[in-house]
Coordinates of C-alpha atoms in Angstrom, one line a residue:
M1 CA 165.9 146.1 -33.7
Q2 CA 166.7 142.5 -32.8
A3 CA 166.2 139.8 -35.4
Q4 CA 164.3 136.6 -34.5
L5 CA 165.5 134.8 -37.6
I6 CA 168.1 134.9 -40.4
A7 CA 166.6 133.4 -43.5
L8 CA 168.5 132.5 -46.7
D9 CA 167.1 131.8 -50.2
W10 CA 170.2 130.2 -51.6
G11 CA 169.8 129.1 -55.2
T12 CA 172.0 128.2 -58.2
T13 CA 173.1 131.7 -59.2
S14 CA 172.2 134.0 -56.2
L15 CA 172.0 134.1 -52.5
R16 CA 169.4 136.4 -50.8
A17 CA 169.7 136.9 -47.0
Y18 CA 167.0 138.4 -44.7
R19 CA 167.0 139.6 -41.1
L20 CA 163.4 138.9 -40.0
G21 CA 162.0 140.6 -36.9
E22 CA 158.8 140.3 -35.0
N23 CA 156.0 138.7 -37.0
G24 CA 158.4 137.9 -39.8
R25 CA 158.9 141.6 -40.8
V26 CA 161.9 142.1 -43.0
L27 CA 164.4 144.3 -41.1
E28 CA 167.2 144.1 -43.7
Q29 CA 167.9 142.2 -46.8
R30 CA 170.9 141.5 -49.1
S31 CA 171.4 139.9 -52.5
L32 CA 174.7 138.4 -53.6
S33 CA 175.8 136.7 -56.8
A34 CA 177.0 133.7 -54.7
G35 CA 174.8 130.9 -55.7
I36 CA 176.0 127.3 -55.3
M37 CA 177.5 127.3 -58.9
Q38 CA 179.5 130.6 -58.4
L39 CA 180.7 130.6 -54.9
P40 CA 183.7 132.7 -53.7
S41 CA 187.0 131.1 -54.2
A42 CA 189.6 133.4 -52.7
P43 CA 190.7 132.2 -49.2
R44 CA 190.2 134.6 -46.3
W45 CA 189.8 134.7 -42.6
V46 CA 186.4 133.6 -41.2
A47 CA 185.8 133.5 -37.5
G48 CA 189.5 133.4 -36.8
Q49 CA 190.3 130.7 -39.3
M50 CA 191.8 130.8 -42.8
C51 CA 189.0 129.4 -44.9
S52 CA 188.7 128.3 -48.6
D53 CA 185.3 126.6 -48.4
G54 CA 183.1 128.5 -50.8
F55 CA 179.9 127.9 -48.8
E56 CA 181.5 129.2 -45.6
L57 CA 182.8 132.3 -47.5
A58 CA 179.4 133.1 -49.0
F59 CA 177.6 132.5 -45.7
D60 CA 180.0 134.8 -43.9
E61 CA 179.7 137.5 -46.6
A62 CA 175.9 137.3 -46.5
C63 CA 175.3 137.5 -42.8
G64 CA 178.6 137.2 -40.8
D65 CA 178.2 140.7 -39.4
W66 CA 174.6 140.0 -38.4
L67 CA 175.7 136.9 -36.4
D68 CA 178.5 139.0 -34.8
A69 CA 176.0 141.6 -33.7
Q70 CA 173.5 139.0 -32.5
P71 CA 175.1 135.6 -31.7
G72 CA 172.7 132.7 -31.4
V73 CA 170.0 134.0 -33.7
P74 CA 168.6 130.9 -35.6
V75 CA 169.3 130.5 -39.3
I76 CA 167.2 128.7 -41.9
A77 CA 167.8 128.2 -45.6
C78 CA 166.0 126.9 -48.7
G79 CA 166.9 126.2 -52.3
M80 CA 169.8 124.5 -54.1
V81 CA 172.0 124.8 -51.0
G82 CA 170.3 121.6 -49.9
S83 CA 170.9 119.7 -53.2
A84 CA 173.5 117.0 -53.7
Q85 CA 175.8 119.8 -55.0
G86 CA 175.0 122.1 -52.0
W87 CA 176.4 122.7 -48.6
R88 CA 174.6 119.7 -47.1
E89 CA 172.1 117.5 -48.9
A90 CA 168.5 117.7 -47.5
P91 CA 166.7 114.6 -48.9
Y92 CA 163.5 115.3 -50.8
Q93 CA 160.2 115.0 -49.1
Q94 CA 157.5 113.2 -51.1
T95 CA 154.1 114.7 -52.1
P96 CA 151.8 115.5 -50.5
A97 CA 154.1 117.9 -48.7
S98 CA 153.2 120.2 -45.8
V99 CA 154.9 122.7 -43.6
A100 CA 155.0 120.0 -40.9
A101 CA 156.6 117.5 -43.2
L102 CA 159.3 119.9 -44.4
S103 CA 160.0 121.2 -40.9
A104 CA 160.5 117.6 -39.8
G105 CA 163.0 117.0 -42.6
L106 CA 165.3 119.9 -41.8
V107 CA 169.1 119.1 -42.1
Q108 CA 171.7 121.0 -40.1
V109 CA 175.2 122.1 -41.0
R110 CA 177.4 123.7 -38.4
S111 CA 179.2 126.8 -39.7
L112 CA 182.6 128.1 -38.7
R113 CA 180.8 130.8 -36.7
H114 CA 179.2 128.0 -34.7
A115 CA 175.8 128.8 -36.2
D116 CA 173.5 125.9 -37.1
V117 CA 172.1 126.5 -40.6
H118 CA 168.8 124.6 -40.9
I119 CA 168.3 123.6 -44.5
I120 CA 164.7 122.9 -45.8
P121 CA 164.4 119.8 -48.0
G122 CA 162.9 120.0 -51.5
V123 CA 159.9 118.0 -52.7
I124 CA 159.8 115.0 -55.1
Q125 CA 156.8 113.8 -56.9
R126 CA 157.2 110.1 -57.8
S127 CA 155.5 109.0 -61.0
E128 CA 156.4 107.6 -64.4
L129 CA 158.1 111.0 -65.0
P130 CA 159.3 112.1 -61.6
N131 CA 159.3 115.9 -60.8
V132 CA 161.3 117.8 -58.2
M133 CA 161.7 121.3 -56.8
R134 CA 163.9 123.1 -54.3
G135 CA 163.1 126.5 -53.0
E136 CA 159.7 126.8 -54.8
E137 CA 158.1 124.6 -52.1
T138 CA 159.0 127.2 -49.5
Q139 CA 157.4 130.0 -51.6
V140 CA 154.3 127.9 -52.0
L141 CA 154.0 127.2 -48.3
G142 CA 154.6 130.9 -47.6
I143 CA 151.6 131.8 -49.7
L144 CA 149.4 129.1 -48.1
S145 CA 150.3 130.5 -44.7
A146 CA 149.0 133.9 -45.7
L147 CA 145.6 132.6 -46.7
S148 CA 142.6 132.2 -44.3
A149 CA 141.9 128.6 -43.1
D150 CA 138.9 128.5 -45.5
E151 CA 141.0 129.6 -48.5
A152 CA 143.8 127.2 -47.8
R153 CA 141.4 124.3 -47.6
R154 CA 140.2 124.9 -51.2
P155 CA 142.0 123.5 -54.3
L156 CA 144.5 126.1 -55.5
L157 CA 146.7 126.5 -58.5
I158 CA 149.9 128.4 -57.8
G159 CA 152.3 129.4 -60.6
L160 CA 156.0 130.3 -60.3
P161 CA 157.1 131.6 -63.7
G162 CA 160.8 131.5 -64.5
S163 CA 163.5 129.5 -66.3
H164 CA 161.8 126.3 -65.0
S165 CA 158.2 127.4 -64.4
K166 CA 156.4 125.4 -61.7
W167 CA 152.6 125.0 -61.5
V168 CA 151.6 123.7 -58.1
R169 CA 148.3 122.3 -57.0
A170 CA 147.5 122.6 -53.3
V171 CA 144.7 121.3 -51.2
D172 CA 144.2 121.6 -47.5
G173 CA 147.4 123.6 -47.2
R174 CA 149.5 120.8 -48.8
I175 CA 151.4 120.5 -52.1
V176 CA 149.7 117.6 -53.8
H177 CA 150.9 117.8 -57.4
F178 CA 153.2 120.0 -59.6
D179 CA 154.3 120.3 -63.2
T180 CA 157.5 121.8 -64.5
F181 CA 157.9 123.7 -67.9
M182 CA 161.4 124.7 -69.0
T183 CA 159.9 127.7 -70.9
G184 CA 162.4 130.4 -69.8
E185 CA 165.5 128.3 -70.4
V186 CA 164.2 127.1 -73.8
Y187 CA 163.4 130.7 -74.8
A188 CA 167.0 131.7 -73.9
A189 CA 168.5 128.8 -75.8
L190 CA 166.3 129.3 -78.9
S191 CA 166.9 133.1 -79.1
S192 CA 170.7 132.9 -78.5
H193 CA 171.8 129.6 -80.0
T194 CA 169.6 128.8 -83.0
I195 CA 168.8 130.3 -86.4
L196 CA 165.8 132.0 -84.9
G197 CA 168.0 134.5 -83.1
R198 CA 169.7 135.6 -86.4
T199 CA 166.8 137.9 -87.4
M200 CA 165.7 139.0 -84.0
Q201 CA 166.3 142.6 -83.0
R202 CA 166.2 143.3 -79.3
S203 CA 164.1 146.1 -77.9
D204 CA 163.3 147.4 -74.4
D205 CA 159.7 147.8 -75.3
F206 CA 157.1 145.0 -74.8
D207 CA 155.4 144.4 -78.1
L208 CA 152.0 143.4 -76.8
A209 CA 150.6 142.6 -80.3
A210 CA 153.4 140.3 -81.2
F211 CA 153.2 138.5 -77.8
D212 CA 149.4 138.1 -78.1
R213 CA 149.8 136.8 -81.6
G214 CA 152.2 134.1 -80.3
V215 CA 149.7 133.1 -77.6
S216 CA 147.0 132.9 -80.2
V217 CA 149.0 130.7 -82.5
A218 CA 149.7 128.3 -79.6
Q219 CA 145.9 128.0 -79.0
S220 CA 145.0 127.6 -82.7
A221 CA 144.7 124.5 -84.9
S222 CA 148.2 125.1 -86.1
G223 CA 149.3 125.1 -82.5
S224 CA 148.1 121.6 -82.0
A225 CA 151.3 120.5 -83.8
G226 CA 153.2 121.6 -80.7
P227 CA 156.0 124.1 -80.1
L228 CA 158.6 122.1 -82.1
S229 CA 156.5 123.0 -85.1
T230 CA 155.2 126.5 -84.4
I231 CA 158.5 128.0 -83.3
F232 CA 159.8 127.9 -86.9
S233 CA 157.1 130.5 -87.8
C234 CA 159.2 133.0 -85.9
R235 CA 161.6 132.8 -88.8
T236 CA 159.2 132.3 -91.7
L237 CA 156.9 135.2 -90.7
G238 CA 160.1 137.3 -90.7
L239 CA 161.2 136.0 -94.1
T240 CA 157.7 136.9 -95.6
G241 CA 157.8 140.3 -94.1
E242 CA 154.8 139.7 -91.8
L243 CA 156.8 140.0 -88.5
A244 CA 159.4 142.7 -87.9
G245 CA 162.7 141.7 -86.3
T246 CA 161.9 143.8 -83.3
A247 CA 158.6 141.9 -82.8
Q248 CA 160.1 138.4 -83.1
P249 CA 161.5 138.1 -79.5
D250 CA 158.0 138.8 -78.0
Y251 CA 156.3 136.7 -80.6
L252 CA 158.5 133.7 -79.6
S253 CA 157.9 134.5 -75.9
G254 CA 154.1 134.4 -76.6
L255 CA 154.4 131.2 -78.5
L256 CA 156.3 129.4 -75.7
I257 CA 154.3 130.8 -72.8
G258 CA 151.1 130.2 -74.8
H259 CA 152.0 126.5 -75.3
E260 CA 152.8 126.2 -71.6
I261 CA 149.4 127.7 -70.5
A262 CA 147.5 125.8 -73.2
A263 CA 149.0 122.5 -72.0
L264 CA 148.3 123.4 -68.4
A265 CA 144.7 124.2 -69.2
Q266 CA 144.3 121.0 -71.0
M267 CA 145.7 119.0 -68.1
L268 CA 143.3 120.7 -65.7
N269 CA 140.3 120.0 -67.9
S270 CA 141.3 116.4 -68.4
D271 CA 141.7 116.0 -64.6
G272 CA 138.3 117.6 -64.0
A273 CA 139.9 120.1 -61.6
S274 CA 137.7 122.9 -60.4
L275 CA 139.8 125.9 -59.5
P276 CA 138.6 129.3 -58.3
G277 CA 141.6 131.2 -59.7
V278 CA 145.4 131.3 -60.0
I279 CA 148.0 132.7 -57.6
L280 CA 151.2 133.9 -59.4
I281 CA 154.3 134.3 -57.3
G282 CA 156.9 136.9 -58.2
S283 CA 157.0 140.4 -59.6
G284 CA 158.0 142.3 -62.7
A285 CA 157.3 142.1 -66.4
L286 CA 157.3 138.3 -66.6
L287 CA 154.1 138.2 -64.6
E288 CA 152.3 140.5 -67.0
R289 CA 153.1 138.1 -69.8
Y290 CA 151.7 135.1 -67.8
Q291 CA 148.6 137.1 -66.9
R292 CA 147.8 137.8 -70.5
A293 CA 148.3 134.2 -71.5
L294 CA 146.2 132.9 -68.6
K295 CA 143.4 135.3 -69.5
A296 CA 143.5 134.2 -73.2
N297 CA 143.1 130.6 -72.0
G298 CA 140.0 131.3 -69.8
L299 CA 141.8 131.8 -66.5
P300 CA 141.2 135.5 -65.9
Q301 CA 141.2 135.7 -62.1
V302 CA 144.8 136.1 -61.0
T303 CA 146.2 136.9 -57.6
L304 CA 149.7 138.3 -57.4
A305 CA 151.8 137.3 -54.4
E306 CA 155.1 138.9 -53.3
Q307 CA 157.5 138.1 -50.4
A308 CA 156.5 134.4 -50.7
T309 CA 160.0 133.2 -49.8
E310 CA 160.3 135.2 -46.6
R311 CA 156.8 134.1 -45.5
G312 CA 157.7 130.4 -46.2
L313 CA 161.1 130.5 -44.4
W314 CA 159.4 132.1 -41.4
Q315 CA 156.6 129.6 -41.3
V316 CA 158.9 126.5 -41.5
A317 CA 161.0 128.0 -38.7
V318 CA 158.0 128.5 -36.5
Q319 CA 156.8 124.9 -37.2
A320 CA 160.3 123.6 -36.4
G321 CA 160.4 125.4 -33.1
L322 CA 163.4 127.6 -34.1
I323 CA 161.3 130.7 -33.1
P324 CA 158.3 130.9 -30.7
S325 CA 155.2 129.2 -31.9
H326 CA 153.1 132.2 -30.9
S327 CA 154.9 134.2 -33.6
A328 CA 152.6 135.1 -36.5
A329 CA 153.4 134.9 -40.2
P330 CA 154.0 138.1 -42.2
S331 CA 150.6 139.7 -42.5
Q332 CA 150.8 141.6 -45.8
P333 CA 147.8 140.8 -48.0
L334 CA 147.9 139.3 -51.4
S335 CA 146.9 141.6 -54.3
V336 CA 144.2 140.6 -56.8
E337 CA 144.7 141.5 -60.5
N338 CA 141.9 140.9 -63.0

């Protein structure tokens, strides 16, 4: 089946490539460990030329055969490939950001295969403490495109858990505000490079009780001292025999995610925001943890969304005129988890 679009999600550590057909349906996909910080380095022939450019090499590996089979198919990319360290810098668009604004800000780079790669800009929020994102904005816009017009007009809170978790507020189909929490990266650093990791024992099983205990501590009066204080309890509860080594990783996870969600809930309350529920983007065990923490903080209605990146890349390509405007966005519904 002929593709209408080649879409790339090109981040720091990985490169995901999609062949998208009619209505944005995924015909084929690939995942490479060729993010912008670990590009191929061994020179080889690309499109009849000896090439040592890591971006060209990764691009060719990801979709060179697709372009050989179907020359002229449009290509779009999001993520860190558009950063200052990327293939070509795509300057940030300011909030509020919409599909139209991001489509108007596309930057092109001509590949050795004579394919124009259209790179989506990231989003910057200018304030006393500026905030930025690259790639997440495309996922958010993908989710907004899957909602009904009525749903998209309402205030929404969209969460993207990860190393740098993003919490995005959207109104009228636009990104109006977002916050970043370095929860995942801090967890990795604490458990691998501090004294807390010395007594931790890794397990493949999710210790629900330990995780929930961490979330509860973050919500408690003791938690008001903040994570820099409460994380030491991971060690002291182990020293006093109250927390087994196997329970400590999930307890620390609960503490950090608990502090993240508690802070988020406090910000929402102080802003007087009235939100009908939360949309979480992603899949896997991490979402289960966030669902539990959200419910514990009074946000029980959670919608899970997958294939957000593909939806967003497709939607921006349609808006930019790379593919026919009558083409519809992917139609898979979002799933609701209570």
